[in-house]
């Protein structure tokens, strides 16, 4: 059974870089059928896609966050990571990682999701 | 403001049926698959419907999905109190800057 687990600091100072890692267990991150994505949810608000990465390193990013986001993959550790720079209070959210289905038309559904980790941006 | 438009809330009595709409455009829903997610309070979203109308293993057939043009609909029959949750639609937007878009979410209340 595939499982994903987010890890990283729960508190980040304004203007600094948020760094999170997602560890995949029960399956290989090198599967040709999937990308691996990051999604966030500010408290009391809806879902916002951050970006997704293929095991080869190919990425798609949310245009509104692209200038601040870097997603990388480490196939040897079965992990992928998120870096979000120059954070502000608006970046406070629960951050989820998830497997992201792909086909010839594009990227589709997310399943399964990690349990999520709350990251608070505050001094 | 979300690219996909969902009603903020819907409600119905136990045992009844409810539908949740998701409206988009030709660059997203009109030309790509739609998925739906259920988020129970305090938990991570869970995939409910994928490829417009397919249910993952373990999802009861009380949940259904459909798509017509640039809109999609989630249907839930035989409502149960355990169905109270937030529901989100999502899809790929194949515009110049291809990206994922979600609806703003719909809070379902089972009265």
Short mmCIF file of C-alpha atoms in Angstrom, two decimals:
data_model
loop_
_atom_site.label_atom_id
_atom_site.label_comp_id
_atom_site.label_asym_id
_atom_site.label_seq_id
_atom_site.Cartn_x
_atom_site.Cartn_y
_atom_site.Cartn_z
CA UNK A 1 0.00 0.00 0.00
CA UNK A 2 1.54 3.26 -1.13
CA UNK A 3 2.04 5.84 1.62
CA UNK A 4 3.41 9.36 1.61
CA UNK A 5 4.73 11.27 4.62
CA UNK A 6 5.65 14.94 4.79
CA UNK A 7 8.42 16.14 7.07
CA UNK A 8 10.10 19.43 7.84
CA UNK A 9 10.04 22.45 10.16
CA UNK A 10 6.66 23.57 11.41
CA UNK A 11 7.78 27.15 11.88
CA UNK A 12 9.58 29.35 9.37
CA UNK A 13 10.54 32.99 9.73
CA UNK A 14 9.34 35.60 7.22
CA UNK A 15 11.67 36.08 4.23
CA UNK A 16 13.29 32.69 4.82
CA UNK A 17 12.94 29.49 2.78
CA UNK A 18 10.40 26.82 3.60
CA UNK A 19 11.77 23.30 3.04
CA UNK A 20 9.74 20.10 3.16
CA UNK A 21 10.41 16.51 2.15
CA UNK A 22 7.94 13.81 1.17
CA UNK A 23 8.97 10.20 1.73
CA UNK A 24 7.25 7.58 -0.40
CA UNK A 25 6.90 4.06 0.96
CA UNK A 26 5.25 0.94 -0.40
CA UNK A 27 6.12 1.79 -4.00
CA UNK A 28 8.76 3.34 -6.22
CA UNK A 29 8.95 7.02 -6.96
CA UNK A 30 10.50 6.02 -10.29
CA UNK A 31 7.20 4.77 -11.71
CA UNK A 32 6.67 5.91 -15.29
CA UNK A 33 2.95 6.49 -14.73
CA UNK A 34 3.09 9.18 -12.12
CA UNK A 35 4.31 12.58 -11.16
CA UNK A 36 4.61 13.57 -7.50
CA UNK A 37 2.95 16.73 -6.29
CA UNK A 38 2.73 19.33 -3.57
CA UNK A 39 -0.56 20.95 -2.61
CA UNK A 40 -1.23 23.40 0.20
CA UNK A 41 -4.26 24.58 2.13
CA UNK A 42 -4.25 27.80 4.19
CA UNK A 43 -6.25 27.55 7.42
CA UNK A 44 -9.95 27.58 6.63
CA UNK A 45 -9.39 27.91 2.89
CA UNK A 46 -9.31 25.74 -0.21
CA UNK A 47 -6.66 23.69 -1.98
CA UNK A 48 -3.86 25.27 -3.98
CA UNK A 49 -1.56 23.21 -6.19
CA UNK A 50 2.11 24.16 -5.84
CA UNK A 51 3.81 21.94 -8.38
CA UNK A 52 4.64 18.40 -9.45
CA UNK A 53 7.77 16.50 -10.45
CA UNK A 54 8.56 13.37 -12.47
CA UNK A 55 11.27 10.96 -11.36
CA UNK A 56 13.44 12.24 -14.21
CA UNK A 57 13.29 15.73 -12.75
CA UNK A 58 10.74 17.21 -15.16
CA UNK A 59 8.53 19.71 -13.35
CA UNK A 60 5.33 21.68 -13.61
CA UNK A 61 4.76 24.66 -11.31
CA UNK A 62 1.82 26.85 -10.37
CA UNK A 63 2.42 30.03 -12.40
CA UNK A 64 1.54 32.18 -9.38
CA UNK A 65 4.28 30.57 -7.26
CA UNK A 66 6.81 29.62 -9.92
CA UNK A 67 9.31 32.35 -9.13
CA UNK A 68 9.65 31.13 -5.53
CA UNK A 69 9.27 27.35 -5.87
CA UNK A 70 11.77 24.58 -6.46
CA UNK A 71 10.75 20.92 -6.39
CA UNK A 72 13.42 18.23 -6.58
CA UNK A 73 13.52 14.45 -6.46
CA UNK A 74 15.92 11.94 -4.92
CA UNK A 75 15.16 8.53 -6.39
CA UNK A 76 17.79 6.82 -4.26
CA UNK A 77 15.88 7.82 -1.13
CA UNK A 78 12.41 7.56 -2.70
CA UNK A 79 11.81 11.17 -1.72
CA UNK A 80 10.87 14.45 -3.31
CA UNK A 81 11.23 17.88 -1.80
CA UNK A 82 9.75 21.37 -1.85
CA UNK A 83 11.53 24.66 -1.35
CA UNK A 84 9.53 27.89 -1.20
CA UNK A 85 11.60 31.02 -0.84
CA UNK A 86 10.89 34.48 0.58
CA UNK A 87 7.93 33.26 2.60
CA UNK A 88 5.36 35.54 4.21
CA UNK A 89 2.43 34.96 6.53
CA UNK A 90 0.34 34.21 3.43
CA UNK A 91 2.35 31.01 3.00
CA UNK A 92 1.08 29.64 6.31
CA UNK A 93 -0.77 26.48 5.39
CA UNK A 94 -1.05 22.73 5.69
CA UNK A 95 1.25 21.31 3.03
CA UNK A 96 0.35 17.98 1.45
CA UNK A 97 2.29 15.72 -0.85
CA UNK A 98 0.52 13.30 -3.17
CA UNK A 99 1.04 10.97 -6.08
CA UNK A 100 -0.08 12.68 -9.28
CA UNK A 101 -1.42 10.58 -12.15
CA UNK A 102 -0.28 11.35 -15.68
CA UNK A 103 -1.40 10.33 -19.12
CA UNK A 104 -1.03 11.51 -22.70
CA UNK A 105 -3.34 14.45 -22.13
CA UNK A 106 -1.70 15.84 -19.02
CA UNK A 107 -1.70 15.41 -15.28
CA UNK A 108 -4.85 14.20 -13.62
CA UNK A 109 -5.84 13.01 -10.19
CA UNK A 110 -3.98 13.00 -6.85
CA UNK A 111 -3.99 9.76 -4.87
CA UNK A 112 -2.94 8.92 -2.25
CA UNK A 113 -2.24 12.01 -0.17
CA UNK A 114 0.07 12.38 2.78
CA UNK A 115 -1.46 13.38 6.09
CA UNK A 116 -0.22 16.93 5.69
CA UNK A 117 2.03 19.12 7.79
CA UNK A 118 1.22 22.57 9.12
CA UNK A 119 3.84 25.19 8.38
CA UNK A 120 3.47 28.52 10.13
CA UNK A 121 5.35 31.58 8.93
CA UNK A 122 6.02 33.84 11.89
CA UNK A 123 8.88 35.63 13.56
CA UNK B 1 -10.75 33.44 -6.48
CA UNK B 2 -10.61 29.89 -7.84
CA UNK B 3 -10.46 29.09 -11.55
CA UNK B 4 -13.16 26.44 -11.11
CA UNK B 5 -16.44 27.60 -9.59
CA UNK B 6 -18.26 25.55 -6.97
CA UNK B 7 -21.18 26.52 -4.72
CA UNK B 8 -19.85 27.36 -1.23
CA UNK B 9 -22.35 25.07 0.45
CA UNK B 10 -25.09 22.54 -0.14
CA UNK B 11 -27.33 20.69 2.28
CA UNK B 12 -29.81 17.84 2.30
CA UNK B 13 -31.41 15.41 4.69
CA UNK B 14 -30.13 11.91 5.40
CA UNK B 15 -31.13 9.46 2.70
CA UNK B 16 -31.61 12.20 0.13
CA UNK B 17 -29.56 13.01 -2.95
CA UNK B 18 -27.36 16.05 -3.54
CA UNK B 19 -25.36 17.34 -6.48
CA UNK B 20 -22.35 19.64 -6.44
CA UNK B 21 -21.44 21.56 -9.57
CA UNK B 22 -18.03 22.60 -10.83
CA UNK B 23 -17.82 25.12 -13.64
CA UNK B 24 -14.75 25.89 -15.71
CA UNK B 25 -13.70 26.69 -19.25
CA UNK B 26 -12.51 25.07 -22.44
CA UNK B 27 -8.87 25.19 -21.31
CA UNK B 28 -9.55 23.12 -18.23
CA UNK B 29 -12.75 21.08 -17.74
CA UNK B 30 -13.69 21.31 -21.40
CA UNK B 31 -10.64 19.39 -22.56
CA UNK B 32 -9.34 17.47 -19.56
CA UNK B 33 -10.42 14.90 -17.00
CA UNK B 34 -12.07 16.05 -13.78
CA UNK B 35 -11.42 14.56 -10.36
CA UNK B 36 -13.29 15.04 -7.09
CA UNK B 37 -11.96 14.92 -3.53
CA UNK B 38 -13.65 14.52 -0.17
CA UNK B 39 -12.07 16.20 2.83
CA UNK B 40 -13.50 15.15 6.17
CA UNK B 41 -12.86 17.57 9.05
CA UNK B 42 -9.23 17.58 10.13
CA UNK B 43 -8.08 15.08 7.52
CA UNK B 44 -6.31 15.07 4.19
CA UNK B 45 -8.35 15.10 0.99
CA UNK B 46 -9.27 11.71 -0.43
CA UNK B 47 -9.82 10.88 -4.09
CA UNK B 48 -13.50 10.23 -4.70
CA UNK B 49 -13.90 10.34 -8.50
CA UNK B 50 -11.29 10.37 -11.24
CA UNK B 51 -11.39 10.62 -15.03
CA UNK B 52 -14.78 12.38 -14.78
CA UNK B 53 -16.80 9.40 -13.61
CA UNK B 54 -14.63 6.58 -12.29
CA UNK B 55 -14.56 5.49 -8.68
CA UNK B 56 -11.38 4.25 -6.99
CA UNK B 57 -11.56 0.92 -5.25
CA UNK B 58 -13.41 1.24 -1.96
CA UNK B 59 -15.55 4.23 -2.91
CA UNK B 60 -19.24 3.27 -2.73
CA UNK B 61 -21.44 3.64 -5.77
CA UNK B 62 -23.48 6.26 -3.91
CA UNK B 63 -20.87 8.66 -5.31
CA UNK B 64 -20.95 9.45 -9.01
CA UNK B 65 -19.40 11.94 -11.38
CA UNK B 66 -20.32 13.36 -14.74
CA UNK B 67 -19.06 15.99 -17.16
CA UNK B 68 -20.74 17.98 -19.88
CA UNK B 69 -18.93 20.66 -21.84
CA UNK B 70 -17.12 22.94 -19.40
CA UNK B 71 -18.97 21.77 -16.29
CA UNK B 72 -18.77 18.74 -14.05
CA UNK B 73 -21.08 17.40 -11.37
CA UNK B 74 -20.61 15.23 -8.31
CA UNK B 75 -23.66 13.31 -7.16
CA UNK B 76 -24.17 11.69 -3.80
CA UNK B 77 -27.21 9.51 -3.11
CA UNK B 78 -28.43 7.97 0.13
CA UNK B 79 -26.81 10.74 2.15
CA UNK B 80 -25.29 9.77 5.47
CA UNK B 81 -24.12 11.99 8.33
CA UNK B 82 -20.62 10.68 7.65
CA UNK B 83 -20.73 12.36 4.24
CA UNK B 84 -20.50 15.79 5.89
CA UNK B 85 -17.29 17.16 4.45
CA UNK B 86 -15.75 19.61 2.04
CA UNK B 87 -15.73 18.52 -1.58
CA UNK B 88 -13.30 19.82 -4.20
CA UNK B 89 -13.14 19.41 -7.95
CA UNK B 90 -9.84 19.57 -9.80
CA UNK B 91 -8.49 19.31 -13.30
CA UNK B 92 -5.59 20.12 -15.57
CA UNK B 93 -5.56 23.48 -17.30
CA UNK B 94 -3.82 23.12 -20.63
CA UNK B 95 -3.41 26.82 -21.31
CA UNK B 96 -0.01 28.34 -22.16
CA UNK B 97 1.21 27.79 -18.61
CA UNK B 98 -0.16 24.31 -18.05
CA UNK B 99 -1.15 23.78 -14.44
CA UNK B 100 -3.55 22.14 -12.01
CA UNK B 101 -6.66 24.05 -10.93
CA UNK B 102 -9.05 23.33 -8.08
CA UNK B 103 -12.50 24.58 -7.26
CA UNK B 104 -12.98 26.63 -4.12
CA UNK B 105 -14.66 23.75 -2.35
CA UNK B 106 -18.23 22.99 -1.29
CA UNK B 107 -19.26 22.32 2.29
CA UNK B 108 -21.86 19.56 2.44
CA UNK B 109 -24.17 19.59 5.44
CA UNK B 110 -26.36 16.59 6.10
CA UNK B 111 -29.24 18.00 8.09
#
